[in-house]
Structure formats: structure tokens, C-alpha cells
Coordinates of C-alpha atoms and ligand atoms in Angstrom, one line a residue:
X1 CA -19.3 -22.8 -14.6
X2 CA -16.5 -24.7 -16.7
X3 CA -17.9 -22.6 -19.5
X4 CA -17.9 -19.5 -18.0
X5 CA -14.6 -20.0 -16.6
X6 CA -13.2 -20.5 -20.1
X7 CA -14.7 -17.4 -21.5
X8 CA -13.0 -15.6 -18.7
X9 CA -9.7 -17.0 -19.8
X10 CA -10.3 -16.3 -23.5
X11 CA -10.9 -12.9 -22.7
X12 CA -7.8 -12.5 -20.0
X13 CA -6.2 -14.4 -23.4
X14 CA -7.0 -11.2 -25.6
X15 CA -6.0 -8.2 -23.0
X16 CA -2.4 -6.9 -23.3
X17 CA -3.4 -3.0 -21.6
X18 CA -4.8 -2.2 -18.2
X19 CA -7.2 -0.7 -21.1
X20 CA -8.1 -3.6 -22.2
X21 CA -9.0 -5.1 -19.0
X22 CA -11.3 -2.3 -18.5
X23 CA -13.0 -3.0 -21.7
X24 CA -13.4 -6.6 -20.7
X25 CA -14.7 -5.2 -17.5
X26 CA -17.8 -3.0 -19.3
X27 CA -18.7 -6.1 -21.3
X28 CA -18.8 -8.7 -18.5
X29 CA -20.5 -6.3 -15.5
X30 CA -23.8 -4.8 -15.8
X31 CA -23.9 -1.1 -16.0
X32 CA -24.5 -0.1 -12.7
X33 CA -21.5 -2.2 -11.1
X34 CA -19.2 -1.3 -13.8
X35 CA -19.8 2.2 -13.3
X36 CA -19.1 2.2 -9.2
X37 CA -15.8 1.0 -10.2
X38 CA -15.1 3.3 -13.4
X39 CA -17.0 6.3 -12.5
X40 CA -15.9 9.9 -10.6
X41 CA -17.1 12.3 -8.2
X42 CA -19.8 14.9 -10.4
X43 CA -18.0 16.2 -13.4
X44 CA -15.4 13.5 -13.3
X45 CA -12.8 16.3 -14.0
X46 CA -10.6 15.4 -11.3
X47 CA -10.1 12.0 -12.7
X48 CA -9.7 12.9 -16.2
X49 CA -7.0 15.2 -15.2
X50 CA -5.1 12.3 -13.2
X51 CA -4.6 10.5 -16.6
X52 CA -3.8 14.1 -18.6
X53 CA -1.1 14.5 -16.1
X54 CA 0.6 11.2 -16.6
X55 CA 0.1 11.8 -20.2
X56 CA 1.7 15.5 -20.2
X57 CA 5.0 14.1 -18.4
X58 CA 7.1 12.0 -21.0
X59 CA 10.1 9.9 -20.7
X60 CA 13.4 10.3 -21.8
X61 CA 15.5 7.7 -22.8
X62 CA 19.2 7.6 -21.8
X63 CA 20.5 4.7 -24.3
X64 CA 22.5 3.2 -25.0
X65 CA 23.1 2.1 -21.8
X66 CA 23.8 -1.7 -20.3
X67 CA 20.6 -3.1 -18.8
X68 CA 21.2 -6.6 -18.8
X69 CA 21.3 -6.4 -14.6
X70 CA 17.7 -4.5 -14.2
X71 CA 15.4 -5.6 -11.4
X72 CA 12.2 -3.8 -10.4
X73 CA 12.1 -5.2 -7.1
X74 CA 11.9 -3.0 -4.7
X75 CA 12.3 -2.3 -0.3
X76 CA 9.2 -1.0 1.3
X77 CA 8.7 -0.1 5.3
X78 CA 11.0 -3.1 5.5
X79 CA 8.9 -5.3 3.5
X80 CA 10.3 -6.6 0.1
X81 CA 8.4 -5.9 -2.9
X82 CA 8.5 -7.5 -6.6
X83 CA 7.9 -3.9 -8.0
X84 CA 7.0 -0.7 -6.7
X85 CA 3.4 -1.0 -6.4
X86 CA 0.5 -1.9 -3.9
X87 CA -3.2 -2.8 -4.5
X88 CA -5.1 0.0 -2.9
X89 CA -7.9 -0.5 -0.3
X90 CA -11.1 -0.8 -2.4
X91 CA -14.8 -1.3 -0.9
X92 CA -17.4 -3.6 -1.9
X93 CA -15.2 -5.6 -4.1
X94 CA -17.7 -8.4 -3.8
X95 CA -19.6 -6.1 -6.4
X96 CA -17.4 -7.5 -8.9
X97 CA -16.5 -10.9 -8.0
X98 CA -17.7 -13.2 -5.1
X99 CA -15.3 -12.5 -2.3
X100 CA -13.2 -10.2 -4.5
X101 CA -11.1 -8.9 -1.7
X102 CA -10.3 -12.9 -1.0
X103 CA -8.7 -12.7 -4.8
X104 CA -7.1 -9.7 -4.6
X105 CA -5.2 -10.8 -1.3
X106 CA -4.3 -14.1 -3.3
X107 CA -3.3 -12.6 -6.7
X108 CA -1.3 -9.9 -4.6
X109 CA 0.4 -12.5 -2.9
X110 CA 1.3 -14.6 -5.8
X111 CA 2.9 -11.8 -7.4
X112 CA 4.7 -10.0 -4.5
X113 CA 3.3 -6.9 -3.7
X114 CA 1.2 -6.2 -0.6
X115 CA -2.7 -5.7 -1.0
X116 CA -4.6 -2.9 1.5
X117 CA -8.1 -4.2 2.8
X118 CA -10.4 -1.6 2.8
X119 CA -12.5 -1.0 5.8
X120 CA -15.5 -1.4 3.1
X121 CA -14.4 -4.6 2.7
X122 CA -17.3 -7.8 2.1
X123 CA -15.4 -10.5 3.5
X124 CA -14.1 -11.3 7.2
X125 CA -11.0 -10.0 8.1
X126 CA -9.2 -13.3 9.1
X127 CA -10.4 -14.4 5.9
X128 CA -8.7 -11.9 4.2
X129 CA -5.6 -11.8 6.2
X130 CA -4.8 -16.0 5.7
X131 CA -6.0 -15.1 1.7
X132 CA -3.0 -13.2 1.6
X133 CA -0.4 -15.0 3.7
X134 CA -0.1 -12.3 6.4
X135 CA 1.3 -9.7 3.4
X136 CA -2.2 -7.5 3.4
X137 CA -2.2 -4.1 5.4
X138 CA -5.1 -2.7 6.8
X139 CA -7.1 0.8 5.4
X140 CA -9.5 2.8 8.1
X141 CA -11.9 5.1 8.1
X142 CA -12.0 6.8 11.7
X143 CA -15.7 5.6 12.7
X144 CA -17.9 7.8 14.4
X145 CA -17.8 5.8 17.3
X146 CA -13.8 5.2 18.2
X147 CA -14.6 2.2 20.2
X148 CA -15.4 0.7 17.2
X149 CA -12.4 2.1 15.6
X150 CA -10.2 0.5 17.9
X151 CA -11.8 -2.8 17.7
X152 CA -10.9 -3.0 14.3
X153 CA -7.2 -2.0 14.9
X154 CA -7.5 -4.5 17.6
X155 CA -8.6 -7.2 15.2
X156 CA -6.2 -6.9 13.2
X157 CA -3.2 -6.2 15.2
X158 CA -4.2 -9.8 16.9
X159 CA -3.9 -11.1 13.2
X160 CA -1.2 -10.0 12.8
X161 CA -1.3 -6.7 10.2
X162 CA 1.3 -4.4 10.8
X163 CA 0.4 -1.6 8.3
X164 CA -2.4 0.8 8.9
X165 CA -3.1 3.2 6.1
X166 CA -5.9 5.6 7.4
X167 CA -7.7 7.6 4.8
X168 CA -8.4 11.6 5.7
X169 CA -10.3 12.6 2.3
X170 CA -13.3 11.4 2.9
X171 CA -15.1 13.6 5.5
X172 CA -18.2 12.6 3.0
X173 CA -18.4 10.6 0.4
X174 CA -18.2 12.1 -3.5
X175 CA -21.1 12.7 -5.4
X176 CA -21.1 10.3 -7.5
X177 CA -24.0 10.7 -10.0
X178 CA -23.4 7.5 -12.6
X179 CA -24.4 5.9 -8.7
X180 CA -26.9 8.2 -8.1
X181 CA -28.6 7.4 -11.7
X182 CA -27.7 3.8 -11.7
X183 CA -29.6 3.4 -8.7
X184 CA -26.2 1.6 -7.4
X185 CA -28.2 1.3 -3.5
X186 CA -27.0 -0.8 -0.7
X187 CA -27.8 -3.6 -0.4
X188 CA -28.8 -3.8 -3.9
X189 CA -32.4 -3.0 -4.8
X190 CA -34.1 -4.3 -8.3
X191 CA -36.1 -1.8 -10.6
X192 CA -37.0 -3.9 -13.9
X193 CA -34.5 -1.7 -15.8
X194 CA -31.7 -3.2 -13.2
X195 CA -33.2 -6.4 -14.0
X196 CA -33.0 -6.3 -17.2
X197 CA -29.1 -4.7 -17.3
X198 CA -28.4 -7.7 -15.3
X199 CA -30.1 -10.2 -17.5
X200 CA -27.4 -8.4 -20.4
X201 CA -24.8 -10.1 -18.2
X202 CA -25.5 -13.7 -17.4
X203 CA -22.1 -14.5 -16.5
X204 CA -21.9 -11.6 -14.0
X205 CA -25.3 -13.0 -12.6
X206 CA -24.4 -16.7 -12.8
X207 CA -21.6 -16.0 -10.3
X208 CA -23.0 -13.6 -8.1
X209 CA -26.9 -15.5 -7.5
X210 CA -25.0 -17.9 -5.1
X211 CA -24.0 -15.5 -3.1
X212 CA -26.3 -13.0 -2.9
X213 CA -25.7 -9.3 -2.5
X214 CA -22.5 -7.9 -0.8
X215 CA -22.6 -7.0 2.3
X216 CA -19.8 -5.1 4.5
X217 CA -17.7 -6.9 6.7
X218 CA -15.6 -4.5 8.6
X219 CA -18.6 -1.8 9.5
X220 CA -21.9 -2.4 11.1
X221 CA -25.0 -2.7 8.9
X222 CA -28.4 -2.2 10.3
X223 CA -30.8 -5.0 9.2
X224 CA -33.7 -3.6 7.0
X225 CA -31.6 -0.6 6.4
X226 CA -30.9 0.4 2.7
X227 CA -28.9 3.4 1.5
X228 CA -29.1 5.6 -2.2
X229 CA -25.8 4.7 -3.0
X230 CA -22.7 3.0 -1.7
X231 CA -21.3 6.7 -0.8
X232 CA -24.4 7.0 1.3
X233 CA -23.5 3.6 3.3
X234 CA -20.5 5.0 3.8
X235 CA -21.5 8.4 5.0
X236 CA -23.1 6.7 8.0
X237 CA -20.3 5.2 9.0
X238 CA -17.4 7.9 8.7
X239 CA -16.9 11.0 11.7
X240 CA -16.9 14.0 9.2
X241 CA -15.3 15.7 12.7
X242 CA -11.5 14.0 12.3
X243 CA -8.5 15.9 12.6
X244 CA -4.8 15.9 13.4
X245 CA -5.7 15.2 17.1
X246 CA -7.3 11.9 15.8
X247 CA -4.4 10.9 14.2
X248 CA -2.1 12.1 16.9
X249 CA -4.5 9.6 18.7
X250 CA -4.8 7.0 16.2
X251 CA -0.6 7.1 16.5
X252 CA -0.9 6.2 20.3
X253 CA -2.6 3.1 19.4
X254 CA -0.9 1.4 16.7
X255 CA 2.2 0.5 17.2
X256 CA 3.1 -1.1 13.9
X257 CA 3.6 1.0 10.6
X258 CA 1.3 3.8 9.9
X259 CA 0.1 6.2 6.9
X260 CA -2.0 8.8 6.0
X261 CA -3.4 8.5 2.7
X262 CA -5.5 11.3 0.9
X263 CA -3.3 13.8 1.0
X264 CA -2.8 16.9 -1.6
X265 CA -1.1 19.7 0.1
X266 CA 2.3 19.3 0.1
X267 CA 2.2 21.6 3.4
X268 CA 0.8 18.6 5.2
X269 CA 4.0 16.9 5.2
X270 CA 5.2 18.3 8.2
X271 CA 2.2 17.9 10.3
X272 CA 2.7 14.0 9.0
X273 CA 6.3 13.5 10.0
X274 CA 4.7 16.1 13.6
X275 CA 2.1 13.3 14.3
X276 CA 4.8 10.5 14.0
X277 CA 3.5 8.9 10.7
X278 CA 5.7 7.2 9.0
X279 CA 4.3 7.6 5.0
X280 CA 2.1 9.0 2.9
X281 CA -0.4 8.0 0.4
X282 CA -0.8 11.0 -2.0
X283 CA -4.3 10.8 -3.3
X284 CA -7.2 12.6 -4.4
X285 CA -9.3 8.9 -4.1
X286 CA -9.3 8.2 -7.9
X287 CA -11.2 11.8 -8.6
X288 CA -13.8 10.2 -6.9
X289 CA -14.5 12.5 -3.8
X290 CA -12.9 16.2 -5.1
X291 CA -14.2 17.0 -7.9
X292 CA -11.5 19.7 -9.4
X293 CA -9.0 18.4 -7.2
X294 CA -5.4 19.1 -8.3
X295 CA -3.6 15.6 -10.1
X296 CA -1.6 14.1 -7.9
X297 CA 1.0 13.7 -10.0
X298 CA 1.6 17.6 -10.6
X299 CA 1.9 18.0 -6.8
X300 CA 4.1 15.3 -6.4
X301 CA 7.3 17.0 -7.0
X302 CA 6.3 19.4 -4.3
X303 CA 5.8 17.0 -1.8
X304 CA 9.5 15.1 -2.3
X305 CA 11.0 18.7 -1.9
X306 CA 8.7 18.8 1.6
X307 CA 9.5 15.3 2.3
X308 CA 13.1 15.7 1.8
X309 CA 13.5 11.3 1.9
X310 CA 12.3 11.8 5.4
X311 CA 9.7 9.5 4.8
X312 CA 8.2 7.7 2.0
X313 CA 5.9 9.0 -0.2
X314 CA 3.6 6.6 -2.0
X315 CA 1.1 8.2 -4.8
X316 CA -2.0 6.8 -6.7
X317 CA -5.0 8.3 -8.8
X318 CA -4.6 7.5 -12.9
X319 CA -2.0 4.8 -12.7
X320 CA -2.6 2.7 -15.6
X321 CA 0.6 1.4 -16.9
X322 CA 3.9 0.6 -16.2
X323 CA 5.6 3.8 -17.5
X324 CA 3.0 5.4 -15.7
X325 CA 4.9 3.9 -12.2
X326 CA 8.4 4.8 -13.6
X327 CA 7.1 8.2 -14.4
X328 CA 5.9 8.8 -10.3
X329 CA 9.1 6.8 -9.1
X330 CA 11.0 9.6 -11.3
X331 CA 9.3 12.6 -9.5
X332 CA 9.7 11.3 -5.9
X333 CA 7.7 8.5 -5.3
X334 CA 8.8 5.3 -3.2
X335 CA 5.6 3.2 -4.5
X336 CA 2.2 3.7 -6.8
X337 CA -0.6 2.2 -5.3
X338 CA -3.6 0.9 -8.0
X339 CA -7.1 0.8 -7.3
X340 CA -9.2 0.9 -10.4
X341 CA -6.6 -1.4 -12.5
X342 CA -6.5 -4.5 -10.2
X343 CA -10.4 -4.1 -10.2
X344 CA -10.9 -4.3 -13.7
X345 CA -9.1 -7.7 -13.6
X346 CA -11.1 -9.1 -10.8
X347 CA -14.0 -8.1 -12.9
X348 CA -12.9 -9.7 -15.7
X349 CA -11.7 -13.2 -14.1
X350 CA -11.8 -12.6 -10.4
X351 CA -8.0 -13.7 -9.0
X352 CA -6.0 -14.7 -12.4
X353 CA -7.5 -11.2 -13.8
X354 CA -6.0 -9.1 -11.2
X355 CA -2.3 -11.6 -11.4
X356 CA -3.0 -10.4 -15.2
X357 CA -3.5 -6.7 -14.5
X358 CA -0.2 -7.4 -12.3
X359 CA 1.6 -8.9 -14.7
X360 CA 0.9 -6.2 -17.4
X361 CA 1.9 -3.6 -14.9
X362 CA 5.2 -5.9 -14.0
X363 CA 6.3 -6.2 -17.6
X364 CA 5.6 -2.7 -18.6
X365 CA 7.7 -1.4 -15.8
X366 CA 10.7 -3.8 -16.8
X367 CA 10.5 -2.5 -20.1
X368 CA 10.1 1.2 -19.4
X369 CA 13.5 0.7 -17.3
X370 CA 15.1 -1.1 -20.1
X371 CA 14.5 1.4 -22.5
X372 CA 15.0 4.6 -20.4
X373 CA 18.3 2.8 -19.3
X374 CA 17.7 2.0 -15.6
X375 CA 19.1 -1.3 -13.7
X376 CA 17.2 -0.4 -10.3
X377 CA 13.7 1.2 -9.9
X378 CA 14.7 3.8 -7.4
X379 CA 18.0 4.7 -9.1
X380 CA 15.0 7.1 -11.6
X381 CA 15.3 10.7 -11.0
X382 CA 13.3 13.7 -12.3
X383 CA 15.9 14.0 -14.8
X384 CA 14.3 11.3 -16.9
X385 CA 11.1 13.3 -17.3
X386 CA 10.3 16.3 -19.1
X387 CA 6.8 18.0 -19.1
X388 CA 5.1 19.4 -22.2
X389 CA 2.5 22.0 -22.4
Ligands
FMN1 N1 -10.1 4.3 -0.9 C1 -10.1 4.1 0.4 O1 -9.3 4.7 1.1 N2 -11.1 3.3 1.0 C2 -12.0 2.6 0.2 O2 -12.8 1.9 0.8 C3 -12.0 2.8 -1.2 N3 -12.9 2.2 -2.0 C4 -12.8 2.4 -3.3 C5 -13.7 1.7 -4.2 C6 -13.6 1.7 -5.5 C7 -14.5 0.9 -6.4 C8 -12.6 2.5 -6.1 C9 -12.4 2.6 -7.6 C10 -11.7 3.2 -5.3 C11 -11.8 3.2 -3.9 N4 -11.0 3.9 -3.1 C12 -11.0 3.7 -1.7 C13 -9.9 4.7 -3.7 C14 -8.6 3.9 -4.0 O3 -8.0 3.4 -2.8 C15 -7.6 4.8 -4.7 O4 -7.4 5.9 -4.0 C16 -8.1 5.1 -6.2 O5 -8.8 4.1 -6.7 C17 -6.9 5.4 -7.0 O6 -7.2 5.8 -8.3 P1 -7.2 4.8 -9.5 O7 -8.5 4.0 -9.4 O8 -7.2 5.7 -10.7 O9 -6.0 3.9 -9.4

């Protein structure tokens, strides 16, 4: 292990880009884990077009301008952040790490910024909650069975959480072919081509033969039971029938801070503020359920003019660098969350990988201010952002 702990630092050593985490990433998994992380819903257009629209908006720079007194700590629902930015729920994090969601609730801790367990979580969720010193919040899927649902919320309100962020995209799961080629099944299923793939990877397999595959923790699993793909796990789990009723309902019984994420129609807004909720995660999953969903990014605007400040908007999909946050800041945002970044990290060197990715992220953003000429995050406006063609 002291070996393979050393190569993980020599290659955390040689990546200065989210980018270059994820090339780390492709080398250390075998194929079919590092495409559940890196991959899309069918044509992967929807993802492609998150990053083009980061890409087509472009800074300007008000220089020179005294910066000396810059900070990119921010104020969130109350809760004081080191920078505007929260891990995003992500299932099966196990896949890449043992207990990955244990590291990401550390590394998020360490550096500051909350961390959302997903309800596809591996490990337990006390576990996870001490992991990250009672910062995490808490992601749902509305089960098909609501007693179930409000066990969870019941959990986790006796733990302590105070933020539920409940996702509304996912009625079913995105096609997700690199899983459905892969074979990516749950729990995981060996064909000699798998073997070999993971045989590629010994440090990948070194790690994860302890502890065998990854099973949920949050949602029931039938024993014997094995699904195509992770989508397909989660398919059994999630009521395709929830609407805003639910979440008026779901409002009644959480009394602590509460968001919607998944949303891309700016007129949703009001129905949001209607059902008492107090932010909103604008998402289109990471182009992995919509495929030729709009870019979050180019809606954005449209949802701060809807919002009107009366109540946060938070935004993720393509986030990749710290610009990238300053750019969705600029156009409205109060926060990015990050799914695929952080997870490239943990891939790479499970809880100092994703303090890395966080780091990069961190110093990016300090220097994007710096040189567009910003002391305070939320002091940017659209003004420092033109779009090209
Ligand atoms: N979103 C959820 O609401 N619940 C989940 O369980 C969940 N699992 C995910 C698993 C993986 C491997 C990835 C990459 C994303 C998952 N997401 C889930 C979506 C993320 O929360 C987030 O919306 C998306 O990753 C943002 O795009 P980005 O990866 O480009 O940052």
C-alpha cells in the first residue's frame, strides 16, 4: 500500500487542472468505472454543450484596480463558505475509492465548503455525517414508497443535517450507453474482458479487493438481485409519478433548509418560491439524464431575472475551473456546485485528490478575481462577461 500511496501522491504532484485530474483518473480506473463517472446520457451532447457554454462566455478584465483586500469566502443559507462552491451529491462513490463519500465529507470539510450525500450513497449515513463534522447536507430522491422517504429525512434530521436538496430530473435514469456497453451492472458482474480491464489497473484493484463491491447505503437492495447498469438500480428505486404536490409535501416535513435541484425552466421559479423552497440547484445532472438539454449556464441569466435575489440560485453541469465559478457568480449565481471534478480527485488519491481538485478550484477563483479586479466574490456582475458567437 506504502507504494501505491506514493504513486498517488506523485501523480496528485503532476496535476495543476481539474483536466489533469481527470487524466489521472482514466489511467488509474479501469474503463468501465471511469466511464460511470466521465460519461453522458446517449449522444453526450448535452454535456459537451455545458463546457461550450462556459467556453463561449469570456471575461473582462477591469484593471488596474487595487485587489490586495480580495477574499472568495463566501455566506450561504447562513452557513459560511471558503468559496462559492459545494460538492454535489454523487452515487456510488465507492466505485472509485473505498468509502469515497467518507473522503469527500473529509476533504470538503478541511477546506470549507459543504459536501451533499447522495441518496446513492455506499456508506452509512452517520458515517458520513461525523466524516464531515456535521457540514454535509443531505440529496433525495422521492422513493416510491414515501414511508421510506421519510425515514431517511428522519435519519438525518436526528443527525443533525439541516439541508435537504431533492433532485426532480430524474423521473428515469439517462441512457447511458458507455454503461450500457461497459457492462457497468450492480453489483458488479465479471465477464473475462472486465477482468482483464481490471487486471490493467492493479492499483484500482489493490484497493477495492478488500472491500468488495459497493453497495448502497441509503436505498434498499434486494439480495440476489442485480441490475444492467447503475441507472437501472436506480430506476427501481425512484417514483417516476413526483410532482409539485410532493414537494409541497416534502416542504411539510422538513423543517430545516430546503432545495430543488434539476431545474431548467426558468418559469419554475415561481412555483419554487410557491412551494416554500428556499433555493435552487440549476442543473441538467451533468448531461447525464437529458440528452439535448439546454446548458445551464445559457439559462442562468433567465432564472436571476425570475429570481429577482428572492432566493438563491445555485448552478452546476461543466464546472471545471475557477473562472468557470466567477463566470456563473457573474450571471446570477450564489454558489456552483461540482460533481464530476471532486470525483476525479477521489479517483486519483481518494481524500487528498478531491482537497487537490479543491485547492485548484480555490486558487483559480482567487486569481480570476485578482485579475478581473474583484475584492469580494459576490460583488461580480454580468458586466464582467461578454458572450461571443
Ligand atoms: N445527482 C443527484 O442528484 N444524485 C445522484 O445520486 C447523482 N449521482 C451522480 C453520480 C455521478 C458519477 C455523477 C458524475 C453525477 C451524479 N449526479 C447525481 C449529478 C451531479 O450531482 C451533478 O448534477 C453533475 O455531476 C454536475 O455536472 P458536472 O459533473 O459536470 O460537475
Amino acid at each position: 500500500m506504502a507504494l501505491l500511496d506514493a504513486l498517488c501522491r506523485r501523480r496528485l504532484r503532476a496535476a495543476h487542472s481539474i483536466d489533469d485530474l481527470r487524466d489521472a483518473a482514466r489511467r488509474t480506473l479501469p474503463r468501465m468505472v471511469f466511464d460511470y463517472v466521465d460519461g453522458g446520457a446517449q449522444s453526450e451532447s448535452t454535456m459537451r454543450q455545458n463546457r461550450a457554454a462556459f467556453e463561449r462566455h469570456r471575461l473582462l478584465s477591469a484593471a488596474p484596480v487595487d485587489v490586495s483586500r480580495r477574499s472568495t469566502a463566501t455566506t450561504l443559507f447562513g452557513q459560511s463558505l471558503a468559496m462559492p462552491l459545494i460538492i454535489g451529491p454523487t452515487g456510488y462513490a465507492s466505485a472509485f475509492w473505498p468509502k469515497g463519500d467518507l473522503a469527500l465529507a473529509r476533504a470538503a470539510a478541511a477546506a470549507g465548503v459543504p459536501f451533499v450525500v447522495s441518496n446513492g450513497a455506499n456508506s452509512r449515513l452517520k458515517d458520513i455525517a461525523e466524516a464531515s463534522g456535521g457540514q454535509a447536507w443531505l440529496q433525495l430522491y422521492i422513493a416510491h414508497d414515501k414511508q421510506a422517504t421519510l425515514g431517511l429525512i428522519g435519519e438525518a434530521r436526528a443527525l443533525g443535517f439541516e439541508t435537504l436538496e431533492v433532485t426532480v430530473d430524474t423521473a428515469l435514469p439517462g441512457r447511458r450507453i458507455r454503461d450500457i456497453r461497459n457492462g457497468f451492472t450492480v453489483p458488479y458482474s465479471w465477464t473475462p474482458a472486465k477482468v482483464a480491464d481490471v487486471l490493467r489497473h492493479p492499483g484500482w484493484m489493490l484497493r477495492a479487493l478488500p472491500h468488495g463491491a459497493p453497495r448502497p447505503g441509503l436505498m434498499p437492495m434486494e439480495q440476489g438481485r442485480s441490475w444492467a447498469t447503475v441507472s437501472e438500480f436506480v430506476r427501481s428505486q425512484i417514483n417516476p409519478a413526483i410532482g409539485w404536490d410532493d414537494l409541497k409535501w416534502l416542504r411539510d416535513q422538513w423543517p430545516g433548509t430546503l432545495i430543488v435541484k434539476g431545474l431548467l425552466d426558468p418559469g419554475q421559479v415561481e412555483p419554487a418560491i410557491g412551494a416554500g423552497y428556499d433555493g435552487i440547484v440549476i442543473s441538467n445532472h451533468g448531461g447525464r439524464q437529458l440528452d439535448g438539454a439546454v446548458s445551464t449556464l445559457d439559462v442562468l441569466p433567465d432564472f436571476a431575472a425570475a429570481a429577482k435575489r428572492r432566493i438563491p440560485l445555485l448552478i452546476d453541469s461543466g464546472v471545471r475551473t475557477g473562472t468557470d465559478i466567477l463566470k456563473a457568480i457573474a450571471l446570477g449565481a450564489n454558489a456552483v456546485q461540482v460533481g464530476r471534478a471532486t470525483l476525479y480527485g477521489l479517483s486519483t488519491a481518494g481524500e487528498a485528490g478531491v482537497g487537490h481538485a479543491l485547492g485548484i478550484f480555490r486558487t483559480e477563483l482567487d486569481m480570476a478575481m485578482a485579475l478581473v479586479g474583484l475584492n469580494r466574490v459576490a460583488d461580480a456582475t454580468p458586466a464582467i462577461v461578454r458572450t461571443i458567437a
